[in-house]
Structures are given as C-alpha cells and as structure tokens.
Amino acid sequence: MFIWPHGIAVDQEGNVWVTEAVRERHIPEGDDRGHRIIKFSSQGEVLVTLGKPGIAGNGDYEFSSPSDIVVTDDGTIFVADGHWQDGNNRVLKYSADGKFIKSWGKTGYGPGEFRGLHALGMDMRGRIFVADRANN
C-alpha cells in the first residue's frame, strides 16, 4: 500500500493518519503511491486520502514528501510537507473537515525557513514544534 510511510498519528476518535514521504525518483513510473496522507479507521478502512497520490505538488491540497502529521483534540490537522531539503519545506494547517487554513515556511536557513522537515509535535499549550533535519 505504501512505498515509504513516514509519519503517524492517532486522533481522538482512534483514527490512524499516515504520511508517505517517498522521494519522487523512488516512485515507479505510473505508480499512484507517495506524496499523500491517508486516514484509516481504527479497523484499517481507508477513510480519507489527502494529496494527489504519486504526484508531487505545492498547492494547498498537494504535498511533496509529507513527513509527519499532528491532529489536535478538535480535529485540526498540521502537516510537515517536505522531507527533503529541496522539497516544499512548509507546514500546512487544515480544519477538521479538511479545508485549507494556511501554510508557513519556505526553504532557507533563517527564521520561518526550513531545510528538510522531519517531524512535528504539539505541546499542551497548543504550540507546534518542528524538527528540521538540515537546520538542526
């Protein structure tokens, strides 16, 4: 089902979210895996697929090797998009019903810039923490 699953989260309802951070050059020609996020029920049924499977992009509903995901108690979704240094290098925020809210970040070394998002975390105060591989 996956080429390279990377991030995983479980929401308040017990659904399991998985990101697929495979690099474009590792997707077999014609394959529709990669660059997506899949939400499963606790029984393993596919409920939602976000992104365009097998196709990298930088639009509001497209990803380039998404590496991690956080789903808050109210269902808000945060995605680390861009596992590789030359990827999108941004964090996206969606409402519980999947509507795009905003994104931030770009490739670079300064404040608000990333070079290889690897993981996300959220603390009890609702602050998002980003693990950025190349920016340490």
Short mmCIF file of N, CA, C and O in Angstrom, two decimals:
data_model
loop_
_atom_site.label_atom_id
_atom_site.label_comp_id
_atom_site.label_asym_id
_atom_site.label_seq_id
_atom_site.Cartn_x
_atom_site.Cartn_y
_atom_site.Cartn_z
N MET A 1 0.81 -1.20 0.00
CA MET A 1 0.00 0.00 0.00
C MET A 1 0.86 1.26 0.00
O MET A 1 0.47 2.27 -0.54
N PHE A 2 2.02 1.19 0.66
CA PHE A 2 2.92 2.34 0.74
C PHE A 2 4.27 1.99 0.13
O PHE A 2 4.68 0.84 0.16
N ILE A 3 4.96 3.01 -0.35
CA ILE A 3 6.36 2.85 -0.72
C ILE A 3 7.22 3.19 0.50
O ILE A 3 8.14 2.46 0.84
N TRP A 4 6.90 4.32 1.15
CA TRP A 4 7.69 4.73 2.30
C TRP A 4 6.84 5.51 3.30
O TRP A 4 6.85 6.73 3.33
N PRO A 5 6.08 4.81 4.15
CA PRO A 5 5.33 5.51 5.19
C PRO A 5 6.32 6.14 6.16
O PRO A 5 7.36 5.55 6.46
N HIS A 6 6.00 7.34 6.64
CA HIS A 6 6.99 8.03 7.48
C HIS A 6 6.40 8.51 8.80
O HIS A 6 6.91 8.20 9.85
N GLY A 7 5.36 9.34 8.75
CA GLY A 7 4.77 9.87 9.98
C GLY A 7 3.48 9.17 10.31
O GLY A 7 2.78 8.65 9.43
N ILE A 8 3.15 9.15 11.60
CA ILE A 8 1.92 8.50 12.03
C ILE A 8 1.34 9.26 13.22
O ILE A 8 2.08 9.77 14.06
N ALA A 9 0.02 9.36 13.24
CA ALA A 9 -0.68 10.00 14.36
C ALA A 9 -1.99 9.27 14.57
O ALA A 9 -2.57 8.71 13.63
N VAL A 10 -2.47 9.30 15.80
CA VAL A 10 -3.78 8.75 16.12
C VAL A 10 -4.61 9.89 16.68
O VAL A 10 -4.19 10.60 17.59
N ASP A 11 -5.80 10.11 16.09
CA ASP A 11 -6.65 11.22 16.55
C ASP A 11 -7.54 10.80 17.72
O ASP A 11 -7.50 9.64 18.16
N GLN A 12 -8.33 11.72 18.21
CA GLN A 12 -9.18 11.50 19.39
C GLN A 12 -10.21 10.40 19.18
O GLN A 12 -10.69 9.80 20.14
N GLU A 13 -10.56 10.14 17.92
CA GLU A 13 -11.56 9.10 17.61
C GLU A 13 -10.92 7.75 17.34
O GLU A 13 -11.61 6.79 16.99
N GLY A 14 -9.60 7.66 17.45
CA GLY A 14 -8.91 6.39 17.22
C GLY A 14 -8.53 6.15 15.78
O GLY A 14 -8.04 5.07 15.44
N ASN A 15 -8.75 7.15 14.90
CA ASN A 15 -8.34 7.01 13.51
C ASN A 15 -6.83 7.15 13.41
O ASN A 15 -6.21 7.90 14.17
N VAL A 16 -6.24 6.45 12.47
CA VAL A 16 -4.79 6.46 12.27
C VAL A 16 -4.46 7.21 10.99
O VAL A 16 -5.01 6.91 9.93
N TRP A 17 -3.57 8.20 11.10
CA TRP A 17 -3.14 9.02 9.97
C TRP A 17 -1.70 8.65 9.63
O TRP A 17 -0.85 8.60 10.52
N VAL A 18 -1.40 8.43 8.34
CA VAL A 18 -0.05 8.06 7.92
C VAL A 18 0.38 8.96 6.77
O VAL A 18 -0.39 9.16 5.81
N THR A 19 1.60 9.50 6.86
CA THR A 19 2.16 10.29 5.76
C THR A 19 3.10 9.40 4.96
O THR A 19 3.72 8.48 5.50
N GLU A 20 3.20 9.69 3.66
CA GLU A 20 4.10 8.93 2.80
C GLU A 20 5.13 9.88 2.18
O GLU A 20 4.83 10.63 1.26
N ALA A 21 6.34 9.83 2.72
CA ALA A 21 7.39 10.79 2.40
C ALA A 21 8.36 10.31 1.32
O ALA A 21 9.48 10.76 1.25
N VAL A 22 7.93 9.42 0.47
CA VAL A 22 8.83 8.90 -0.56
C VAL A 22 9.29 10.02 -1.50
O VAL A 22 8.54 10.95 -1.80
N ARG A 23 10.52 9.94 -1.91
CA ARG A 23 11.09 10.90 -2.86
C ARG A 23 10.60 10.58 -4.27
O ARG A 23 10.43 9.42 -4.63
N GLU A 24 10.39 11.60 -5.06
CA GLU A 24 9.84 11.47 -6.42
C GLU A 24 10.58 10.40 -7.23
O GLU A 24 9.95 9.58 -7.90
N ARG A 25 11.89 10.41 -7.18
CA ARG A 25 12.67 9.48 -8.02
C ARG A 25 12.53 8.02 -7.58
O ARG A 25 12.97 7.12 -8.28
N HIS A 26 11.93 7.78 -6.42
CA HIS A 26 11.76 6.41 -5.93
C HIS A 26 10.34 5.87 -6.18
O HIS A 26 10.02 4.78 -5.70
N ILE A 27 9.53 6.63 -6.89
CA ILE A 27 8.18 6.16 -7.23
C ILE A 27 8.25 5.51 -8.61
O ILE A 27 8.62 6.16 -9.59
N PRO A 28 7.91 4.24 -8.71
CA PRO A 28 7.92 3.58 -10.02
C PRO A 28 6.99 4.30 -11.01
O PRO A 28 5.94 4.81 -10.61
N GLU A 29 7.39 4.34 -12.26
CA GLU A 29 6.59 5.02 -13.28
C GLU A 29 5.16 4.47 -13.29
O GLU A 29 4.94 3.26 -13.26
N GLY A 30 4.20 5.38 -13.28
CA GLY A 30 2.79 5.00 -13.31
C GLY A 30 2.21 4.62 -11.95
O GLY A 30 1.03 4.33 -11.85
N ASP A 31 3.03 4.61 -10.92
CA ASP A 31 2.58 4.22 -9.59
C ASP A 31 1.79 5.38 -8.97
O ASP A 31 2.12 6.54 -9.18
N ASP A 32 0.75 5.08 -8.22
CA ASP A 32 -0.05 6.14 -7.60
C ASP A 32 0.15 6.22 -6.09
O ASP A 32 -0.70 6.67 -5.35
N ARG A 33 1.33 5.81 -5.62
CA ARG A 33 1.65 5.94 -4.21
C ARG A 33 2.61 7.11 -4.02
O ARG A 33 3.25 7.56 -4.95
N GLY A 34 2.69 7.61 -2.81
CA GLY A 34 3.60 8.70 -2.49
C GLY A 34 2.93 10.06 -2.48
O GLY A 34 1.86 10.24 -3.09
N HIS A 35 3.54 11.02 -1.77
CA HIS A 35 3.08 12.41 -1.71
C HIS A 35 1.64 12.51 -1.22
O HIS A 35 0.86 13.32 -1.71
N ARG A 36 1.31 11.70 -0.24
CA ARG A 36 -0.08 11.68 0.23
C ARG A 36 -0.14 11.40 1.73
O ARG A 36 0.83 10.99 2.35
N ILE A 37 -1.32 11.61 2.24
CA ILE A 37 -1.63 11.31 3.63
C ILE A 37 -2.90 10.47 3.61
O ILE A 37 -3.86 10.81 2.91
N ILE A 38 -2.91 9.39 4.36
CA ILE A 38 -4.08 8.51 4.39
C ILE A 38 -4.59 8.42 5.82
O ILE A 38 -3.82 8.20 6.76
N LYS A 39 -5.90 8.59 5.97
CA LYS A 39 -6.56 8.44 7.25
C LYS A 39 -7.30 7.10 7.24
O LYS A 39 -8.09 6.83 6.34
N PHE A 40 -7.01 6.29 8.25
CA PHE A 40 -7.63 4.97 8.39
C PHE A 40 -8.55 4.97 9.61
O PHE A 40 -8.24 5.61 10.62
N SER A 41 -9.60 4.20 9.55
CA SER A 41 -10.40 3.95 10.76
C SER A 41 -9.57 3.06 11.68
O SER A 41 -8.55 2.49 11.27
N SER A 42 -10.02 2.89 12.90
CA SER A 42 -9.30 2.01 13.83
C SER A 42 -9.34 0.55 13.37
O SER A 42 -8.54 -0.27 13.84
N GLN A 43 -10.23 0.23 12.43
CA GLN A 43 -10.30 -1.12 11.86
C GLN A 43 -9.48 -1.26 10.59
O GLN A 43 -9.44 -2.32 9.98
N GLY A 44 -8.82 -0.15 10.14
CA GLY A 44 -7.96 -0.22 8.96
C GLY A 44 -8.61 0.18 7.65
O GLY A 44 -7.98 0.10 6.60
N GLU A 45 -9.86 0.62 7.69
CA GLU A 45 -10.54 1.07 6.47
C GLU A 45 -10.04 2.46 6.09
O GLU A 45 -9.91 3.34 6.93
N VAL A 46 -9.73 2.65 4.79
CA VAL A 46 -9.30 3.96 4.31
C VAL A 46 -10.51 4.90 4.33
O VAL A 46 -11.54 4.63 3.72
N LEU A 47 -10.36 6.01 5.07
CA LEU A 47 -11.44 6.99 5.19
C LEU A 47 -11.21 8.22 4.31
O LEU A 47 -12.15 8.75 3.73
N VAL A 48 -9.96 8.67 4.24
CA VAL A 48 -9.62 9.90 3.52
C VAL A 48 -8.22 9.76 2.94
O VAL A 48 -7.34 9.20 3.59
N THR A 49 -8.02 10.28 1.75
CA THR A 49 -6.68 10.44 1.18
C THR A 49 -6.50 11.90 0.84
O THR A 49 -7.31 12.49 0.11
N LEU A 50 -5.45 12.51 1.39
CA LEU A 50 -5.11 13.90 1.10
C LEU A 50 -3.91 13.93 0.17
O LEU A 50 -3.01 13.10 0.30
N GLY A 51 -3.87 14.88 -0.74
CA GLY A 51 -2.80 14.98 -1.71
C GLY A 51 -3.18 14.28 -2.99
O GLY A 51 -4.25 13.68 -3.11
N LYS A 52 -2.32 14.40 -3.99
CA LYS A 52 -2.51 13.74 -5.28
C LYS A 52 -1.57 12.55 -5.32
O LYS A 52 -0.37 12.72 -5.52
N PRO A 53 -2.10 11.35 -5.09
CA PRO A 53 -1.24 10.17 -4.99
C PRO A 53 -0.26 10.03 -6.15
O PRO A 53 -0.64 10.08 -7.32
N GLY A 54 1.03 9.91 -5.80
CA GLY A 54 2.07 9.72 -6.79
C GLY A 54 2.55 10.98 -7.49
O GLY A 54 3.45 10.93 -8.32
N ILE A 55 1.95 12.12 -7.17
CA ILE A 55 2.28 13.37 -7.86
C ILE A 55 2.66 14.43 -6.83
O ILE A 55 1.83 14.82 -6.00
N ALA A 56 3.90 14.90 -6.90
CA ALA A 56 4.34 15.97 -6.00
C ALA A 56 3.76 17.30 -6.46
O ALA A 56 3.56 17.53 -7.65
N GLY A 57 3.46 18.16 -5.50
CA GLY A 57 2.95 19.48 -5.83
C GLY A 57 3.13 20.43 -4.67
O GLY A 57 3.50 20.03 -3.57
N ASN A 58 2.84 21.70 -4.91
CA ASN A 58 2.99 22.69 -3.85
C ASN A 58 1.74 23.54 -3.65
O ASN A 58 1.80 24.60 -3.06
N GLY A 59 0.60 23.05 -4.12
CA GLY A 59 -0.66 23.74 -3.90
C GLY A 59 -1.18 23.50 -2.49
O GLY A 59 -0.58 22.76 -1.70
N ASP A 60 -2.32 24.10 -2.19
CA ASP A 60 -2.92 23.97 -0.86
C ASP A 60 -3.33 22.54 -0.52
O ASP A 60 -3.44 22.19 0.66
N TYR A 61 -3.58 21.72 -1.53
CA TYR A 61 -4.01 20.34 -1.31
C TYR A 61 -3.05 19.35 -1.97
O TYR A 61 -3.44 18.25 -2.34
N GLU A 62 -1.80 19.77 -2.13
CA GLU A 62 -0.76 18.93 -2.72
C GLU A 62 0.43 18.90 -1.77
O GLU A 62 0.66 19.84 -1.02
N PHE A 63 1.20 17.82 -1.85
CA PHE A 63 2.35 17.65 -0.99
C PHE A 63 3.55 17.18 -1.78
O PHE A 63 3.41 16.61 -2.85
N SER A 64 4.72 17.39 -1.19
CA SER A 64 5.97 16.86 -1.75
C SER A 64 6.69 16.15 -0.61
O SER A 64 7.36 16.79 0.21
N SER A 65 6.49 14.87 -0.53
CA SER A 65 7.07 14.04 0.52
C SER A 65 6.69 14.51 1.93
O SER A 65 7.55 14.87 2.74
N PRO A 66 5.39 14.49 2.26
CA PRO A 66 5.00 14.89 3.62
C PRO A 66 5.60 13.92 4.64
O PRO A 66 5.51 12.71 4.47
N SER A 67 6.20 14.48 5.69
CA SER A 67 6.94 13.62 6.60
C SER A 67 6.24 13.34 7.92
O SER A 67 6.51 12.34 8.56
N ASP A 68 5.33 14.23 8.34
CA ASP A 68 4.68 13.98 9.62
C ASP A 68 3.35 14.72 9.69
O ASP A 68 3.07 15.60 8.86
N ILE A 69 2.56 14.36 10.68
CA ILE A 69 1.23 14.94 10.85
C ILE A 69 0.88 14.99 12.33
O ILE A 69 1.29 14.12 13.10
N VAL A 70 0.17 16.04 12.71
CA VAL A 70 -0.38 16.17 14.06
C VAL A 70 -1.86 16.46 13.89
O VAL A 70 -2.25 17.32 13.08
N VAL A 71 -2.70 15.76 14.64
CA VAL A 71 -4.13 16.02 14.65
C VAL A 71 -4.49 16.41 16.07
O VAL A 71 -4.27 15.64 17.01
N THR A 72 -5.03 17.62 16.24
CA THR A 72 -5.33 18.13 17.57
C THR A 72 -6.63 17.52 18.12
O THR A 72 -7.37 16.85 17.39
N ASP A 73 -6.91 17.80 19.37
CA ASP A 73 -8.12 17.27 20.00
C ASP A 73 -9.39 17.70 19.28
O ASP A 73 -10.38 16.96 19.26
N ASP A 74 -9.39 18.91 18.67
CA ASP A 74 -10.58 19.36 17.95
C ASP A 74 -10.57 18.95 16.48
O ASP A 74 -11.44 19.34 15.71
N GLY A 75 -9.56 18.17 16.07
CA GLY A 75 -9.50 17.66 14.70
C GLY A 75 -8.69 18.51 13.74
O GLY A 75 -8.54 18.14 12.58
N THR A 76 -8.15 19.64 14.19
CA THR A 76 -7.30 20.45 13.33
C THR A 76 -6.08 19.63 12.92
O THR A 76 -5.52 18.88 13.73
N ILE A 77 -5.68 19.77 11.65
CA ILE A 77 -4.60 18.95 11.08
C ILE A 77 -3.42 19.84 10.72
O ILE A 77 -3.58 20.86 10.06
N PHE A 78 -2.23 19.44 11.15
CA PHE A 78 -0.98 20.10 10.78
C PHE A 78 -0.12 19.08 10.04
O PHE A 78 0.03 17.95 10.50
N VAL A 79 0.45 19.50 8.91
CA VAL A 79 1.27 18.61 8.09
C VAL A 79 2.65 19.21 7.89
O VAL A 79 2.77 20.38 7.51
N ALA A 80 3.69 18.41 8.12
CA ALA A 80 5.06 18.78 7.77
C ALA A 80 5.26 18.32 6.33
O ALA A 80 5.28 17.13 6.06
N ASP A 81 5.39 19.27 5.42
CA ASP A 81 5.47 18.95 3.99
C ASP A 81 6.86 19.26 3.45
O ASP A 81 7.23 20.43 3.33
N GLY A 82 7.60 18.22 3.13
CA GLY A 82 8.92 18.41 2.56
C GLY A 82 10.01 17.72 3.33
O GLY A 82 10.81 18.37 3.99
N HIS A 83 10.04 16.42 3.29
CA HIS A 83 11.04 15.64 4.00
C HIS A 83 12.45 15.95 3.51
O HIS A 83 13.40 15.85 4.26
N TRP A 84 12.60 16.34 2.28
CA TRP A 84 13.92 16.56 1.66
C TRP A 84 14.24 18.05 1.64
O TRP A 84 13.36 18.89 1.57
N GLN A 85 15.52 18.38 1.63
CA GLN A 85 15.94 19.78 1.62
C GLN A 85 15.40 20.55 0.43
O GLN A 85 15.12 21.74 0.54
N ASP A 86 15.22 19.90 -0.69
CA ASP A 86 14.73 20.58 -1.88
C ASP A 86 13.20 20.44 -2.04
O ASP A 86 12.66 20.72 -3.09
N GLY A 87 12.53 20.04 -0.97
CA GLY A 87 11.07 19.90 -1.01
C GLY A 87 10.36 21.20 -0.71
O GLY A 87 10.95 22.29 -0.76
N ASN A 88 9.10 21.11 -0.37
CA ASN A 88 8.29 22.31 -0.11
C ASN A 88 8.71 23.06 1.15
O ASN A 88 8.55 24.27 1.22
N ASN A 89 9.20 22.36 2.14
CA ASN A 89 9.68 23.00 3.37
C ASN A 89 8.66 23.96 3.96
O ASN A 89 8.93 25.14 4.15
N ARG A 90 7.50 23.43 4.27
CA ARG A 90 6.42 24.23 4.84
C ARG A 90 5.57 23.39 5.78
O ARG A 90 5.60 22.16 5.74
N VAL A 91 4.82 24.07 6.61
CA VAL A 91 3.83 23.43 7.47
C VAL A 91 2.47 23.91 6.99
O VAL A 91 2.28 25.11 6.74
N LEU A 92 1.53 23.00 6.84
CA LEU A 92 0.18 23.34 6.42
C LEU A 92 -0.80 23.06 7.55
O LEU A 92 -0.60 22.12 8.32
N LYS A 93 -1.86 23.87 7.60
CA LYS A 93 -2.89 23.72 8.62
C LYS A 93 -4.24 23.57 7.92
O LYS A 93 -4.57 24.36 7.03
N TYR A 94 -5.02 22.57 8.36
CA TYR A 94 -6.34 22.30 7.81
C TYR A 94 -7.36 22.21 8.95
O TYR A 94 -7.02 21.79 10.06
N SER A 95 -8.58 22.54 8.65
CA SER A 95 -9.66 22.38 9.63
C SER A 95 -9.98 20.88 9.76
O SER A 95 -9.53 20.06 8.95
N ALA A 96 -10.79 20.55 10.74
CA ALA A 96 -11.17 19.16 10.98
C ALA A 96 -11.88 18.54 9.78
O ALA A 96 -11.79 17.33 9.56
N ASP A 97 -12.56 19.37 8.98
CA ASP A 97 -13.24 18.84 7.79
C ASP A 97 -12.37 18.90 6.54
O ASP A 97 -12.85 18.70 5.43
N GLY A 98 -11.07 19.18 6.70
CA GLY A 98 -10.12 19.12 5.59
C GLY A 98 -9.98 20.39 4.78
O GLY A 98 -9.32 20.38 3.74
N LYS A 99 -10.53 21.50 5.24
CA LYS A 99 -10.39 22.75 4.49
C LYS A 99 -9.06 23.42 4.83
O LYS A 99 -8.69 23.54 6.00
N PHE A 100 -8.35 23.85 3.78
CA PHE A 100 -7.07 24.52 3.96
C PHE A 100 -7.27 25.82 4.73
O PHE A 100 -8.17 26.60 4.43
N ILE A 101 -6.43 26.05 5.74
CA ILE A 101 -6.48 27.28 6.53
C ILE A 101 -5.29 28.16 6.17
O ILE A 101 -5.46 29.32 5.81
N LYS A 102 -4.08 27.62 6.29
CA LYS A 102 -2.89 28.40 5.97
C LYS A 102 -1.67 27.50 5.91
O LYS A 102 -1.71 26.34 6.31
N SER A 103 -0.59 28.08 5.42
CA SER A 103 0.70 27.40 5.46
C SER A 103 1.76 28.43 5.79
O SER A 103 1.55 29.64 5.65
N TRP A 104 2.90 27.95 6.27
CA TRP A 104 4.01 28.84 6.52
C TRP A 104 5.30 28.08 6.32
O TRP A 104 5.34 26.86 6.38
N GLY A 105 6.35 28.85 6.05
CA GLY A 105 7.66 28.29 5.85
C GLY A 105 8.06 28.29 4.39
O GLY A 105 7.21 28.36 3.49
N LYS A 106 9.36 28.26 4.18
CA LYS A 106 9.95 28.14 2.84
C LYS A 106 11.36 27.62 3.03
O LYS A 106 11.87 27.54 4.15
N THR A 107 12.00 27.28 1.94
CA THR A 107 13.35 26.75 2.00
C THR A 107 14.34 27.85 2.38
O THR A 107 14.31 28.93 1.80
N GLY A 108 15.17 27.58 3.36
CA GLY A 108 16.19 28.54 3.75
C GLY A 108 16.74 28.22 5.12
O GLY A 108 16.44 27.19 5.73
N TYR A 109 17.55 29.17 5.63
CA TYR A 109 18.23 28.99 6.90
C TYR A 109 17.78 29.98 7.98
O TYR A 109 18.24 29.92 9.10
N GLY A 110 16.91 30.92 7.66
CA GLY A 110 16.51 31.95 8.60
C GLY A 110 15.24 31.60 9.35
O GLY A 110 14.68 30.51 9.20
N PRO A 111 14.76 32.54 10.16
CA PRO A 111 13.51 32.33 10.90
C PRO A 111 12.36 32.03 9.93
O PRO A 111 12.22 32.67 8.89
N GLY A 112 11.58 31.03 10.27
CA GLY A 112 10.46 30.64 9.42
C GLY A 112 10.86 29.89 8.17
O GLY A 112 10.03 29.64 7.29
N GLU A 113 12.13 29.52 8.07
CA GLU A 113 12.61 28.77 6.90
C GLU A 113 13.07 27.39 7.36
O GLU A 113 13.59 27.22 8.46
N PHE A 114 12.87 26.42 6.49
CA PHE A 114 13.19 25.03 6.81
C PHE A 114 14.04 24.42 5.70
O PHE A 114 14.01 24.87 4.57
N ARG A 115 14.73 23.34 6.05
CA ARG A 115 15.52 22.58 5.07
C ARG A 115 15.43 21.10 5.42
O ARG A 115 16.38 20.51 5.90
N GLY A 116 14.27 20.55 5.21
CA GLY A 116 14.07 19.13 5.47
C GLY A 116 13.26 18.87 6.72
O GLY A 116 13.77 18.33 7.70
N LEU A 117 11.98 19.24 6.68
CA LEU A 117 11.11 18.98 7.82
C LEU A 117 11.05 17.47 8.06
O LEU A 117 10.87 16.71 7.14
N HIS A 118 11.19 17.09 9.31
CA HIS A 118 11.24 15.66 9.60
C HIS A 118 10.12 15.20 10.53
O HIS A 118 9.59 14.12 10.37
N ALA A 119 9.77 16.03 11.51
CA ALA A 119 8.74 15.62 12.47
C ALA A 119 8.05 16.85 13.04
O ALA A 119 8.59 17.95 13.02
N LEU A 120 6.83 16.63 13.52
CA LEU A 120 6.04 17.66 14.19
C LEU A 120 5.66 17.17 15.58
O LEU A 120 5.48 15.97 15.79
N GLY A 121 5.48 18.10 16.47
CA GLY A 121 4.95 17.80 17.79
C GLY A 121 4.14 18.97 18.28
O GLY A 121 4.27 20.09 17.76
N MET A 122 3.26 18.73 19.23
CA MET A 122 2.46 19.80 19.82
C MET A 122 2.48 19.63 21.33
O MET A 122 2.31 18.52 21.84
N ASP A 123 2.67 20.74 22.03
CA ASP A 123 2.67 20.67 23.49
C ASP A 123 1.27 20.94 24.03
O ASP A 123 0.32 21.19 23.28
N MET A 124 1.14 20.90 25.34
CA MET A 124 -0.16 21.07 26.00
C MET A 124 -0.73 22.48 25.81
O MET A 124 -1.92 22.69 25.97
N ARG A 125 0.13 23.45 25.46
CA ARG A 125 -0.33 24.81 25.22
C ARG A 125 -0.75 25.04 23.77
O ARG A 125 -1.16 26.13 23.40
N GLY A 126 -0.62 24.00 22.92
CA GLY A 126 -1.01 24.13 21.53
C GLY A 126 0.07 24.66 20.62
O GLY A 126 -0.20 25.00 19.46
N ARG A 127 1.30 24.72 21.11
CA ARG A 127 2.41 25.18 20.28
C ARG A 127 2.91 24.03 19.41
O ARG A 127 3.05 22.90 19.88
N ILE A 128 3.19 24.35 18.15
CA ILE A 128 3.72 23.36 17.20
C ILE A 128 5.24 23.42 17.24
O ILE A 128 5.84 24.49 17.18
N PHE A 129 5.87 22.25 17.32
CA PHE A 129 7.32 22.14 17.27
C PHE A 129 7.68 21.40 16.00
O PHE A 129 7.07 20.40 15.66
N VAL A 130 8.70 21.91 15.30
CA VAL A 130 9.11 21.34 14.02
C VAL A 130 10.54 20.84 14.14
O VAL A 130 11.44 21.59 14.52
N ALA A 131 10.76 19.57 13.81
CA ALA A 131 12.11 19.03 13.73
C ALA A 131 12.58 19.22 12.29
O ALA A 131 11.96 18.74 11.34
N ASP A 132 13.65 19.97 12.13
CA ASP A 132 14.19 20.36 10.83
C ASP A 132 15.59 19.76 10.70
O ASP A 132 16.53 20.21 11.35
N ARG A 133 15.73 18.76 9.86
CA ARG A 133 16.98 18.00 9.79
C ARG A 133 18.19 18.84 9.41
O ARG A 133 19.22 18.81 10.08
N ALA A 134 18.12 19.57 8.34
CA ALA A 134 19.30 20.29 7.85
C ALA A 134 19.59 21.56 8.64
O ALA A 134 20.71 22.02 8.66
N ASN A 135 18.57 22.13 9.28
CA ASN A 135 18.80 23.33 10.09
C ASN A 135 19.06 22.99 11.56
O ASN A 135 19.15 23.89 12.39
N ASN A 136 19.15 21.72 11.85
CA ASN A 136 19.44 21.27 13.22
C ASN A 136 18.47 21.83 14.24
O ASN A 136 18.83 22.30 15.29
#
